[in-house]
Short mmCIF file of C-alpha atoms in Angstrom, two decimals:
data_model
loop_
_atom_site.label_atom_id
_atom_site.label_comp_id
_atom_site.label_asym_id
_atom_site.label_seq_id
_atom_site.Cartn_x
_atom_site.Cartn_y
_atom_site.Cartn_z
CA MET A 29 -5.08 -6.75 -26.00
CA ALA A 30 -3.67 -7.98 -29.37
CA ALA A 31 -0.14 -7.07 -28.73
CA PRO A 32 1.73 -9.47 -26.45
CA MET A 33 2.77 -8.12 -23.14
CA GLU A 34 6.26 -8.61 -21.84
CA LEU A 35 6.99 -9.73 -18.34
CA SER A 36 10.39 -9.08 -16.89
CA CYS A 37 11.25 -11.60 -14.07
CA TRP A 38 13.95 -13.64 -12.43
CA GLY A 39 14.80 -16.84 -14.34
CA GLY A 40 14.15 -20.44 -13.27
CA GLY A 41 15.97 -23.38 -11.90
CA TRP A 42 15.30 -26.67 -10.13
CA GLY A 43 12.41 -27.53 -12.44
CA LEU A 44 10.69 -24.05 -11.79
CA PRO A 45 9.98 -21.39 -14.39
CA SER A 46 11.19 -18.91 -11.81
CA VAL A 47 12.53 -19.11 -8.37
CA HIS A 48 11.34 -15.79 -7.26
CA THR A 49 8.08 -15.81 -5.42
CA GLU A 50 6.60 -12.74 -6.91
CA SER A 51 7.52 -13.55 -10.47
CA LEU A 52 6.14 -17.06 -10.00
CA ILE A 53 2.81 -15.56 -8.82
CA VAL A 54 2.41 -13.40 -11.87
CA MET A 55 3.58 -16.18 -14.24
CA ALA A 56 1.04 -18.65 -12.72
CA TYR A 57 -1.76 -16.18 -12.87
CA ALA A 58 -1.05 -15.41 -16.54
CA ARG A 59 -1.19 -19.07 -17.38
CA PHE A 60 -4.44 -19.63 -15.40
CA SER A 61 -6.19 -16.67 -17.05
CA GLY A 62 -4.83 -17.31 -20.47
CA ALA A 63 -3.01 -13.93 -20.76
CA PRO A 64 -0.38 -13.93 -23.59
CA LEU A 65 2.81 -12.95 -21.76
CA ARG A 66 6.28 -13.00 -23.22
CA MET A 67 8.65 -13.95 -20.37
CA SER A 68 12.12 -12.31 -20.24
CA ALA A 69 14.49 -13.27 -17.55
CA VAL A 70 16.35 -10.22 -16.22
CA ASP A 71 19.98 -10.02 -16.15
CA HIS A 72 20.33 -7.09 -13.86
CA SER A 73 17.64 -5.48 -11.70
CA TRP A 74 18.22 -1.84 -12.78
CA SER A 75 17.44 -2.42 -16.31
CA ALA A 76 13.90 -3.04 -15.57
CA PRO A 77 12.15 0.37 -15.53
CA GLN A 78 11.48 0.64 -11.82
CA GLY A 79 14.23 -1.52 -10.56
CA ASP A 80 11.70 -3.92 -9.12
CA VAL A 81 11.07 -7.19 -10.44
CA PRO A 82 8.70 -8.56 -11.73
CA VAL A 83 7.55 -5.72 -14.12
CA LEU A 84 4.92 -6.01 -16.77
CA ILE A 85 5.61 -3.84 -19.95
CA SER A 86 2.70 -3.45 -22.16
CA GLU A 87 1.90 -0.95 -24.99
CA ASP A 88 0.48 1.68 -22.69
CA ALA A 89 1.71 1.00 -19.23
CA VAL A 90 4.61 -0.27 -17.12
CA ILE A 91 3.52 -1.92 -13.93
CA ALA A 92 5.43 -3.34 -10.98
CA GLN A 93 4.23 -5.31 -8.00
CA PRO A 94 2.21 -8.51 -8.33
CA ALA A 95 -0.89 -7.02 -7.03
CA LYS A 96 -1.01 -4.20 -9.35
CA ILE A 97 -0.05 -6.42 -12.32
CA LEU A 98 -2.79 -8.87 -11.56
CA ASN A 99 -5.29 -5.99 -11.32
CA TYR A 100 -4.14 -4.76 -14.73
CA LEU A 101 -4.58 -8.18 -16.23
CA ARG A 102 -8.08 -8.34 -14.87
CA LYS A 103 -8.94 -5.10 -16.47
CA GLN A 104 -7.64 -6.43 -19.67
CA LYS A 105 -10.26 -9.16 -19.25
CA TYR A 106 -7.85 -11.88 -18.19
CA ASN A 107 -9.68 -12.81 -15.24
CA ALA A 108 -9.02 -16.18 -13.41
CA ASP A 109 -11.62 -15.39 -10.70
CA TYR A 110 -14.55 -15.05 -12.90
CA GLU A 111 -16.47 -17.97 -11.46
CA LEU A 112 -15.96 -17.16 -7.84
CA SER A 113 -18.73 -16.11 -5.57
CA ALA A 114 -18.42 -12.82 -3.55
CA LYS A 115 -17.61 -14.84 -0.35
CA GLN A 116 -14.90 -16.82 -2.27
CA GLY A 117 -13.42 -13.52 -3.31
CA ALA A 118 -13.47 -12.41 0.21
CA ASP A 119 -11.73 -15.63 1.38
CA THR A 120 -9.00 -15.06 -1.33
CA LEU A 121 -8.09 -11.75 0.13
CA ALA A 122 -8.02 -13.22 3.66
CA TYR A 123 -5.84 -16.21 2.73
CA ILE A 124 -3.41 -13.89 0.90
CA ALA A 125 -3.11 -11.80 4.06
CA LEU A 126 -2.44 -14.98 6.04
CA LEU A 127 0.32 -16.06 3.63
CA GLU A 128 2.05 -12.60 3.63
CA GLU A 129 1.87 -12.43 7.53
CA LYS A 130 2.66 -16.00 8.58
CA LEU A 131 4.55 -17.69 5.85
CA LEU A 132 6.45 -14.99 4.08
CA PRO A 133 8.75 -14.21 6.98
CA ALA A 134 9.85 -17.83 7.30
CA ILE A 135 10.35 -18.05 3.47
CA LEU A 136 12.42 -14.82 3.52
CA HIS A 137 14.47 -16.33 6.26
CA THR A 138 15.05 -19.65 4.60
CA PHE A 139 16.17 -18.02 1.43
CA TRP A 140 18.02 -14.83 2.52
CA VAL A 141 18.82 -14.82 6.18
CA GLU A 142 19.82 -18.45 7.13
CA ALA A 143 23.52 -18.26 6.62
CA GLU A 144 24.21 -21.65 5.03
CA ASN A 145 21.33 -21.43 2.74
CA TYR A 146 22.11 -17.92 1.64
CA CYS A 147 25.81 -18.61 1.07
CA SER A 148 25.58 -21.81 -0.59
CA VAL A 149 22.36 -21.39 -2.71
CA THR A 150 20.63 -18.03 -2.87
CA LYS A 151 23.60 -15.75 -3.29
CA PRO A 152 25.47 -17.74 -6.02
CA TRP A 153 22.25 -18.17 -7.96
CA TYR A 154 21.33 -14.49 -7.91
CA ALA A 155 24.94 -13.47 -8.39
CA SER A 156 25.06 -15.53 -11.51
CA ARG A 157 22.20 -13.62 -13.03
CA ILE A 158 23.58 -10.29 -12.27
CA PRO A 159 26.55 -8.74 -14.08
CA PHE A 160 29.77 -7.81 -12.43
CA PRO A 161 30.26 -5.53 -10.41
CA LEU A 162 26.57 -5.25 -9.24
CA ARG A 163 26.66 -8.91 -8.26
CA LEU A 164 28.97 -8.09 -5.34
CA TYR A 165 26.35 -5.65 -3.87
CA LEU A 166 22.84 -6.53 -4.88
CA PRO A 167 22.28 -9.97 -3.30
CA GLY A 168 23.70 -8.47 0.04
CA LYS A 169 21.14 -5.61 -0.31
CA MET A 170 18.34 -7.99 -0.92
CA SER A 171 19.45 -10.12 2.02
CA ARG A 172 19.46 -7.09 4.34
CA LYS A 173 16.08 -5.98 3.02
CA ALA A 174 14.69 -9.42 3.88
CA LEU A 175 16.14 -9.37 7.36
CA ASN A 176 14.78 -5.85 7.89
CA ARG A 177 11.39 -6.89 6.85
CA ILE A 178 11.34 -9.85 8.99
CA LEU A 179 12.46 -7.82 12.12
CA LEU A 180 9.95 -4.98 11.46
CA MET A 181 6.98 -7.17 10.56
CA ARG A 182 7.33 -9.06 13.68
CA GLY A 183 7.33 -5.71 15.49
CA GLU A 184 10.03 -6.90 17.93
CA PRO A 185 11.85 -4.14 19.69
CA PRO A 186 15.36 -3.84 18.42
CA LEU A 187 16.75 -5.41 21.55
CA TYR A 188 15.40 -8.84 20.67
CA ARG A 189 17.81 -11.19 18.99
CA LEU A 190 17.11 -12.88 15.71
CA ASN A 191 17.06 -16.24 17.38
CA ASP A 192 13.91 -15.55 19.42
CA VAL A 193 12.16 -14.35 16.30
CA GLU A 194 13.31 -17.28 14.39
CA ALA A 195 11.75 -19.79 16.54
CA GLN A 196 8.39 -17.88 16.47
CA ILE A 197 8.36 -17.38 12.66
CA TYR A 198 9.00 -20.88 11.84
CA ARG A 199 6.18 -22.01 14.21
CA ASP A 200 3.89 -19.66 12.54
CA ALA A 201 4.91 -20.84 9.04
CA LYS A 202 4.35 -24.43 9.93
CA GLU A 203 0.88 -23.56 11.39
CA CYS A 204 0.22 -21.62 8.12
CA LEU A 205 1.20 -24.75 6.08
CA ASN A 206 -1.07 -26.89 8.11
CA LEU A 207 -3.86 -24.53 7.69
CA LEU A 208 -3.44 -24.45 4.00
CA SER A 209 -3.27 -28.11 3.79
CA ASN A 210 -6.51 -28.48 5.79
CA ARG A 211 -8.23 -25.87 3.55
CA LEU A 212 -7.19 -27.51 0.42
CA GLY A 213 -8.25 -31.07 1.60
CA THR A 214 -8.47 -33.40 -1.42
CA SER A 215 -9.68 -30.95 -4.04
CA GLN A 216 -7.57 -30.08 -6.86
CA PHE A 217 -7.38 -26.25 -6.42
CA PHE A 218 -8.59 -24.15 -3.65
CA PHE A 219 -11.93 -23.25 -5.14
CA GLY A 220 -12.89 -26.43 -7.07
CA ASN A 221 -11.43 -27.42 -10.32
CA THR A 222 -10.18 -24.33 -11.92
CA PRO A 223 -7.29 -22.41 -10.51
CA THR A 224 -7.75 -18.79 -9.36
CA THR A 225 -5.82 -15.93 -7.92
CA LEU A 226 -5.37 -17.65 -4.58
CA ASP A 227 -3.88 -20.68 -6.26
CA ALA A 228 -1.40 -18.46 -8.07
CA PHE A 229 -0.34 -16.88 -4.75
CA VAL A 230 -0.07 -20.20 -2.80
CA PHE A 231 1.88 -21.63 -5.76
CA GLY A 232 4.24 -18.71 -5.95
CA PHE A 233 4.93 -19.04 -2.11
CA LEU A 234 5.21 -22.79 -1.98
CA ALA A 235 6.79 -23.89 -5.16
CA PRO A 236 10.34 -22.43 -4.47
CA LEU A 237 10.22 -23.64 -0.98
CA TYR A 238 9.36 -27.07 -2.31
CA LYS A 239 11.79 -27.51 -5.09
CA VAL A 240 14.91 -25.55 -4.27
CA HIS A 241 17.56 -27.69 -2.69
CA PHE A 242 18.80 -26.19 0.54
CA PRO A 243 21.23 -27.52 3.16
CA LYS A 244 19.08 -26.30 6.02
CA VAL A 245 15.57 -27.58 5.29
CA GLN A 246 13.34 -27.66 8.33
CA LEU A 247 10.59 -25.80 6.65
CA GLN A 248 10.90 -27.75 3.45
CA GLU A 249 10.64 -31.04 5.24
CA HIS A 250 7.45 -29.90 6.89
CA LEU A 251 6.05 -28.90 3.64
CA LYS A 252 7.01 -32.30 2.03
CA GLN A 253 5.00 -34.09 4.66
CA LEU A 254 1.86 -32.33 3.52
CA HIS A 255 1.20 -34.39 0.60
CA ASN A 256 -1.78 -32.55 -0.88
CA LEU A 257 0.26 -29.36 -1.06
CA CYS A 258 3.09 -31.07 -2.78
CA ARG A 259 0.54 -32.60 -5.27
CA PHE A 260 -0.91 -29.24 -5.76
CA CYS A 261 2.41 -27.70 -6.79
CA ASP A 262 3.33 -30.71 -9.03
CA ASP A 263 -0.12 -30.50 -10.73
CA ILE A 264 0.33 -26.85 -11.64
CA LEU A 265 3.77 -27.37 -12.94
CA SER A 266 2.89 -30.28 -15.13
CA GLY A 267 -0.48 -28.85 -16.13
CA TYR A 268 0.41 -25.25 -16.74
CA PHE A 269 4.12 -25.04 -17.20
CA ARG A 270 4.77 -28.31 -19.04
CA LEU A 271 7.85 -29.14 -17.20
CA SER A 272 8.59 -32.58 -16.08
CA VAL A 273 8.05 -33.15 -12.47
CA THR A 274 11.25 -35.03 -12.03
CA ASP A 275 13.35 -32.09 -13.10
CA GLY A 276 15.79 -30.76 -10.45
CA MET B 10 -2.31 4.33 27.82
CA LYS B 11 -4.05 7.38 29.45
CA GLU B 12 -7.50 8.57 28.19
CA GLU B 13 -6.10 11.44 26.20
CA GLN B 14 -3.12 9.68 25.12
CA ILE B 15 -4.59 6.67 23.39
CA LEU B 16 -4.47 6.61 19.63
CA LEU B 17 -6.92 4.99 17.22
CA SER B 18 -4.92 1.81 16.46
CA ASP B 19 -4.27 1.04 20.25
CA ASN B 20 -7.75 1.83 21.09
CA ALA B 21 -8.91 -0.62 18.53
CA SER B 22 -6.61 -3.36 19.59
CA SER B 23 -7.64 -2.69 23.21
CA LEU B 24 -11.40 -2.79 22.48
CA ALA B 25 -10.92 -6.09 20.66
CA VAL B 26 -9.35 -7.74 23.57
CA GLN B 27 -12.05 -6.29 25.93
CA ALA B 28 -14.76 -7.64 23.57
CA PHE B 29 -13.05 -11.06 23.45
CA LEU B 30 -12.87 -11.30 27.22
CA GLN B 31 -16.48 -10.05 27.53
CA MET B 32 -17.51 -12.83 25.12
CA CYS B 33 -15.75 -15.44 27.23
CA SER B 34 -17.67 -14.02 30.26
CA LEU B 35 -14.37 -13.20 32.00
CA PRO B 36 -14.39 -10.03 34.12
CA VAL B 37 -11.88 -7.40 33.12
CA GLN B 38 -10.90 -3.99 34.55
CA VAL B 39 -9.41 -1.57 32.15
CA VAL B 40 -6.53 0.50 33.46
CA CYS B 41 -4.69 3.19 31.61
CA ARG B 42 -1.04 4.10 32.09
CA PRO B 43 1.04 6.36 30.10
CA ASN B 44 3.96 3.92 30.03
CA ALA B 45 1.93 0.91 29.04
CA GLU B 46 3.97 0.32 25.96
CA TYR B 47 7.12 -0.16 28.02
CA MET B 48 5.41 -2.44 30.49
CA SER B 49 4.29 -4.80 27.84
CA PRO B 50 6.46 -7.75 27.17
CA SER B 51 6.46 -7.31 23.33
CA GLY B 52 6.23 -3.54 23.40
CA LYS B 53 2.65 -3.55 22.20
CA VAL B 54 -0.55 -2.61 23.89
CA PRO B 55 -2.96 -4.08 25.11
CA PHE B 56 -1.70 -6.47 27.59
CA ILE B 57 -3.45 -8.37 30.39
CA HIS B 58 -2.05 -8.78 33.83
CA VAL B 59 -3.31 -11.96 35.57
CA GLY B 60 -2.00 -13.03 38.79
CA ASN B 61 1.72 -12.69 38.19
CA GLN B 62 1.57 -13.32 34.40
CA VAL B 63 1.56 -10.64 31.73
CA VAL B 64 0.33 -11.53 28.24
CA SER B 65 0.21 -8.98 25.39
CA GLU B 66 -1.60 -8.88 22.13
CA LEU B 67 -4.78 -10.60 21.06
CA GLY B 68 -3.19 -13.71 19.61
CA PRO B 69 -1.18 -14.78 22.73
CA ILE B 70 -4.12 -13.59 24.88
CA VAL B 71 -6.44 -16.06 23.05
CA GLN B 72 -3.96 -18.86 23.51
CA PHE B 73 -3.55 -18.02 27.16
CA VAL B 74 -7.20 -17.98 27.86
CA LYS B 75 -7.52 -21.23 25.99
CA ALA B 76 -5.03 -22.82 28.18
CA LYS B 77 -7.14 -21.79 31.07
CA GLY B 78 -10.04 -23.61 29.70
CA HIS B 79 -12.09 -20.91 27.91
CA SER B 80 -12.29 -20.85 24.12
CA LEU B 81 -14.63 -19.41 21.71
CA SER B 82 -13.55 -21.36 18.62
CA ASP B 83 -13.63 -24.95 19.83
CA GLY B 84 -16.85 -25.64 17.91
CA LEU B 85 -15.24 -24.85 14.53
CA ASP B 86 -13.91 -27.52 12.19
CA GLU B 87 -10.40 -27.43 10.77
CA VAL B 88 -11.34 -25.57 7.57
CA GLN B 89 -13.40 -22.92 9.51
CA LYS B 90 -10.47 -22.38 11.93
CA ALA B 91 -8.22 -21.78 8.97
CA GLU B 92 -10.59 -19.28 7.57
CA MET B 93 -10.88 -17.60 10.93
CA LYS B 94 -7.23 -17.17 11.12
CA ALA B 95 -6.96 -15.95 7.56
CA TYR B 96 -9.59 -13.30 8.20
CA MET B 97 -7.92 -12.20 11.39
CA GLU B 98 -4.70 -11.79 9.48
CA LEU B 99 -6.60 -9.73 6.87
CA VAL B 100 -7.95 -7.42 9.35
CA ASN B 101 -4.35 -7.05 11.00
CA ASN B 102 -2.80 -6.62 7.62
CA MET B 103 -5.24 -4.05 6.23
CA LEU B 104 -7.18 -2.43 8.84
CA LEU B 105 -4.54 -2.08 11.47
CA THR B 106 -1.90 -1.04 9.07
CA ALA B 107 -4.25 1.54 7.60
CA GLU B 108 -4.97 2.99 11.06
CA LEU B 109 -1.34 3.16 11.82
CA TYR B 110 -0.74 4.82 8.43
CA LEU B 111 -3.37 7.38 9.03
CA GLN B 112 -2.10 8.23 12.39
CA TRP B 113 1.58 8.40 11.69
CA CYS B 114 2.13 9.07 8.07
CA ASP B 115 -0.58 11.37 7.09
CA ASP B 116 0.81 14.78 7.97
CA ALA B 117 -2.56 16.54 8.59
CA THR B 118 -3.54 13.82 11.27
CA VAL B 119 -0.11 13.68 12.74
CA GLU B 120 0.05 17.39 13.50
CA GLU B 121 -3.45 17.87 14.64
CA ILE B 122 -4.16 14.68 16.54
CA THR B 123 -1.37 12.18 16.96
CA HIS B 124 1.52 14.32 18.30
CA PRO B 125 -0.49 16.21 20.87
CA ARG B 126 -2.23 13.03 22.16
CA TYR B 127 0.73 10.88 22.23
CA GLY B 128 2.95 13.11 24.10
CA SER B 129 0.20 14.53 26.37
CA PRO B 130 1.27 12.98 29.78
CA TYR B 131 4.86 14.29 29.47
CA PRO B 132 6.40 17.66 29.86
CA TRP B 133 8.03 19.50 26.94
CA PRO B 134 10.43 18.54 25.32
CA LEU B 135 9.91 14.84 26.15
CA ASN B 136 6.52 14.87 24.49
CA ARG B 137 7.79 15.86 21.20
CA ILE B 138 10.84 13.56 21.38
CA LEU B 139 8.75 10.56 22.16
CA ALA B 140 6.23 11.37 19.44
CA TYR B 141 8.87 11.75 16.89
CA GLN B 142 10.61 8.49 17.97
CA LYS B 143 7.43 6.60 17.55
CA GLN B 144 6.73 8.06 14.37
CA TRP B 145 10.04 7.24 12.96
CA GLU B 146 9.62 3.65 14.16
CA VAL B 147 6.24 3.38 12.44
CA ARG B 148 7.46 4.93 9.24
CA ARG B 149 10.21 2.51 9.04
CA LYS B 150 7.77 -0.38 9.32
CA MET B 151 5.67 1.10 6.61
CA LYS B 152 8.59 1.30 4.32
CA ALA B 153 9.59 -2.31 5.05
CA ILE B 154 6.18 -3.61 4.07
CA GLY B 155 5.83 -1.38 1.09
CA TRP B 156 3.11 0.97 2.32
CA ALA B 157 5.31 4.06 2.51
CA GLY B 158 4.75 4.74 -1.23
CA LYS B 159 0.99 4.62 -0.90
CA SER B 160 -1.08 7.74 -1.12
CA LEU B 161 -4.08 8.39 1.36
CA GLU B 162 -6.63 7.44 -1.39
CA GLN B 163 -4.84 4.09 -2.04
CA VAL B 164 -4.95 3.36 1.78
CA LEU B 165 -8.61 4.27 1.89
CA GLU B 166 -9.24 1.99 -1.09
CA ASP B 167 -7.48 -0.86 0.78
CA VAL B 168 -9.71 -0.26 3.72
CA ASP B 169 -12.79 -0.26 1.44
CA GLN B 170 -11.64 -3.64 -0.12
CA CYS B 171 -11.14 -5.09 3.32
CA CYS B 172 -14.53 -3.96 4.55
CA GLN B 173 -16.10 -5.25 1.31
CA ALA B 174 -14.53 -8.69 2.06
CA LEU B 175 -15.64 -8.65 5.73
CA SER B 176 -19.15 -7.56 4.67
CA GLN B 177 -19.27 -10.36 2.08
CA ARG B 178 -18.06 -12.99 4.47
CA LEU B 179 -20.58 -11.88 7.19
CA GLY B 180 -23.53 -11.70 4.95
CA THR B 181 -26.78 -11.80 6.80
CA GLN B 182 -25.46 -13.88 9.74
CA PRO B 183 -25.37 -12.53 13.21
CA TYR B 184 -21.69 -13.39 13.73
CA PHE B 185 -18.94 -14.53 11.38
CA PHE B 186 -19.34 -18.19 12.21
CA ASN B 187 -23.12 -18.03 12.47
CA LYS B 188 -24.63 -18.16 15.85
CA LEU B 189 -21.74 -17.82 18.28
CA PRO B 190 -19.01 -15.13 18.41
CA THR B 191 -15.41 -15.99 18.06
CA GLU B 192 -12.26 -14.01 18.33
CA LEU B 193 -12.64 -12.91 14.88
CA ASP B 194 -15.93 -11.10 15.75
CA ALA B 195 -13.96 -9.51 18.75
CA LEU B 196 -11.18 -8.31 16.50
CA VAL B 197 -13.41 -7.02 13.75
CA PHE B 198 -15.69 -5.22 16.34
CA GLY B 199 -12.59 -3.73 18.07
CA HIS B 200 -11.41 -2.14 14.84
CA LEU B 201 -14.58 -1.21 13.25
CA PHE B 202 -16.16 0.36 16.22
CA THR B 203 -13.20 2.38 16.94
CA ILE B 204 -13.15 3.75 13.33
CA LEU B 205 -16.74 4.50 13.41
CA THR B 206 -16.63 6.38 16.72
CA THR B 207 -13.19 8.22 16.74
CA GLN B 208 -13.11 11.77 15.55
CA LEU B 209 -10.30 12.39 13.07
CA THR B 210 -9.47 15.31 10.84
CA SER B 211 -11.81 13.88 8.20
CA ASP B 212 -14.61 11.49 8.15
CA GLU B 213 -13.36 9.42 5.09
CA LEU B 214 -12.25 6.50 7.07
CA SER B 215 -15.47 6.05 8.92
CA GLU B 216 -17.47 6.79 5.75
CA LYS B 217 -15.82 3.69 4.20
CA VAL B 218 -17.14 1.46 6.87
CA LYS B 219 -20.48 3.05 7.02
CA ASN B 220 -21.02 2.03 3.43
CA TYR B 221 -21.56 -1.49 4.60
CA SER B 222 -24.67 -1.69 6.58
CA ASN B 223 -24.33 -5.21 7.91
CA LEU B 224 -21.00 -4.20 9.39
CA VAL B 225 -22.64 -1.25 11.27
CA ALA B 226 -25.40 -3.48 12.41
CA PHE B 227 -22.84 -6.05 13.59
CA CYS B 228 -20.96 -3.45 15.65
CA ARG B 229 -24.20 -2.25 17.15
CA ARG B 230 -25.28 -5.71 18.00
CA ILE B 231 -22.12 -6.55 19.89
CA GLU B 232 -22.02 -3.31 21.59
CA GLN B 233 -25.51 -3.89 22.93
CA GLN B 234 -24.95 -7.39 23.87
CA TYR B 235 -21.59 -7.19 25.58
CA PHE B 236 -20.95 -3.64 26.69
CA GLU B 237 -24.09 -1.90 27.41
CA GLY B 238 -25.21 -3.97 30.45
CA ARG B 239 -21.97 -3.24 32.31
CA ASP B 240 -21.83 0.10 33.96
CA LYS B 241 -18.23 0.44 35.01
CA ASP B 242 -16.77 -1.10 31.81
CA SER B 243 -19.07 0.49 29.25
CA SER B 244 -17.64 3.74 30.31
CA SER B 245 -14.32 2.66 28.70
CA THR B 246 -15.97 2.26 25.26
CA SER B 247 -17.86 5.63 25.50
CA ARG B 248 -14.78 7.56 26.71
CA PHE B 249 -13.30 7.95 23.27
CA SER B 250 -16.50 8.12 21.18
CA LYS B 251 -18.45 10.92 19.71
CA GLY B 252 -21.37 9.36 21.60
CA PRO B 253 -22.00 5.98 23.08
CA LEU B 254 -24.24 4.74 20.27
CA LEU B 255 -23.55 4.51 16.56
CA ARG B 256 -25.37 6.75 14.27
#
């Protein structure tokens, strides 16, 4: 496509181009595959066409949700998975499912449900990007949505308290991080020397967890002990986003 | 769950656990109860009752059996274990969710199959109330994970993608990690066999799986090896099928 496409997403901070996982996934994929995207940070969620961020706006289509955006980019011949074998493609799907089931609940919890983190970091950051009076309402809504998702994903009967679920989700997340670290080993990216869709997803999930400064940091500390995953994030940031690693 | 009450997704999960236990050579007796969901500690079937302990769902059951000294995945290295867990999540994420969607969010299936089956052990109006309650619960979950907006075609496409990934991973090997079966094989068998042999309003779901001949051969192989020899237990697999053998 000759005309540049525009990507609406949440802005950056702490040395990251964006602090929002899904936005980051799309941005990373675009850099890996060489797609020309113009980034525009949203000020308020409802100005984006479907109200969901990130959103890709091109000449002939408006697409929301990372998976669909990535599909669209692939159809436009911006394919980062070109050199993968069929089995590696299958592995990609499997690992993405693993991330969504095991890691996502704990990340949602760290950002949106953990009271100290939410009040001192997440809410002020998002509120500063949203105009008054929406800023009084929208972060709370996102937080409730995250909590809902955690409780329903875990399938716990409504009688269970959040505390029981918390212990379980953090255990699962730490296990997931260990698995990712084992899988990455010493290679630069998950499938050799060029980054692919899986790298974009892992980066999108891990980078905010790695870089954002939280008061309550148990999962972050666990991540920091897995040096190859930290190195992986830093490599992508310095290699593809040209931001200094020491920022933030 | 009773014979006529059991639904596709629960049947799949239950078969997966049975397959796993057979693979570990542990004897298992299948018992159906209409209130099984309430008896289970996590609200989900299947669960196993051993001595005075109750453990539900495949993941915890695998852990429990491992603690007792039986494990199928000890021979795998770290990278393979990571892969195995990832593929198990893929099956749960895509196949199980698709089964739930088909059962509870597709109106035709809900009317004709799900409601009558789910409420069958109870008298009216309890059967309708419980069925609606469960339906509401499942639809809430679908909404939270973003599947509520999907159409049936999209769900079937997702199933196809998942089967393609499984088929590519399996390749020409007898099991996913070559010579010996693991819990991943049990899980995949449970879901695919159930999809292939359960009668629904349309055959679209099983057609998707049938496109991949190595997956069909895989199911047949496991069925022959682990289920056909056993008279009492094999009746549980053929109870819900169109026929005991796959076409």
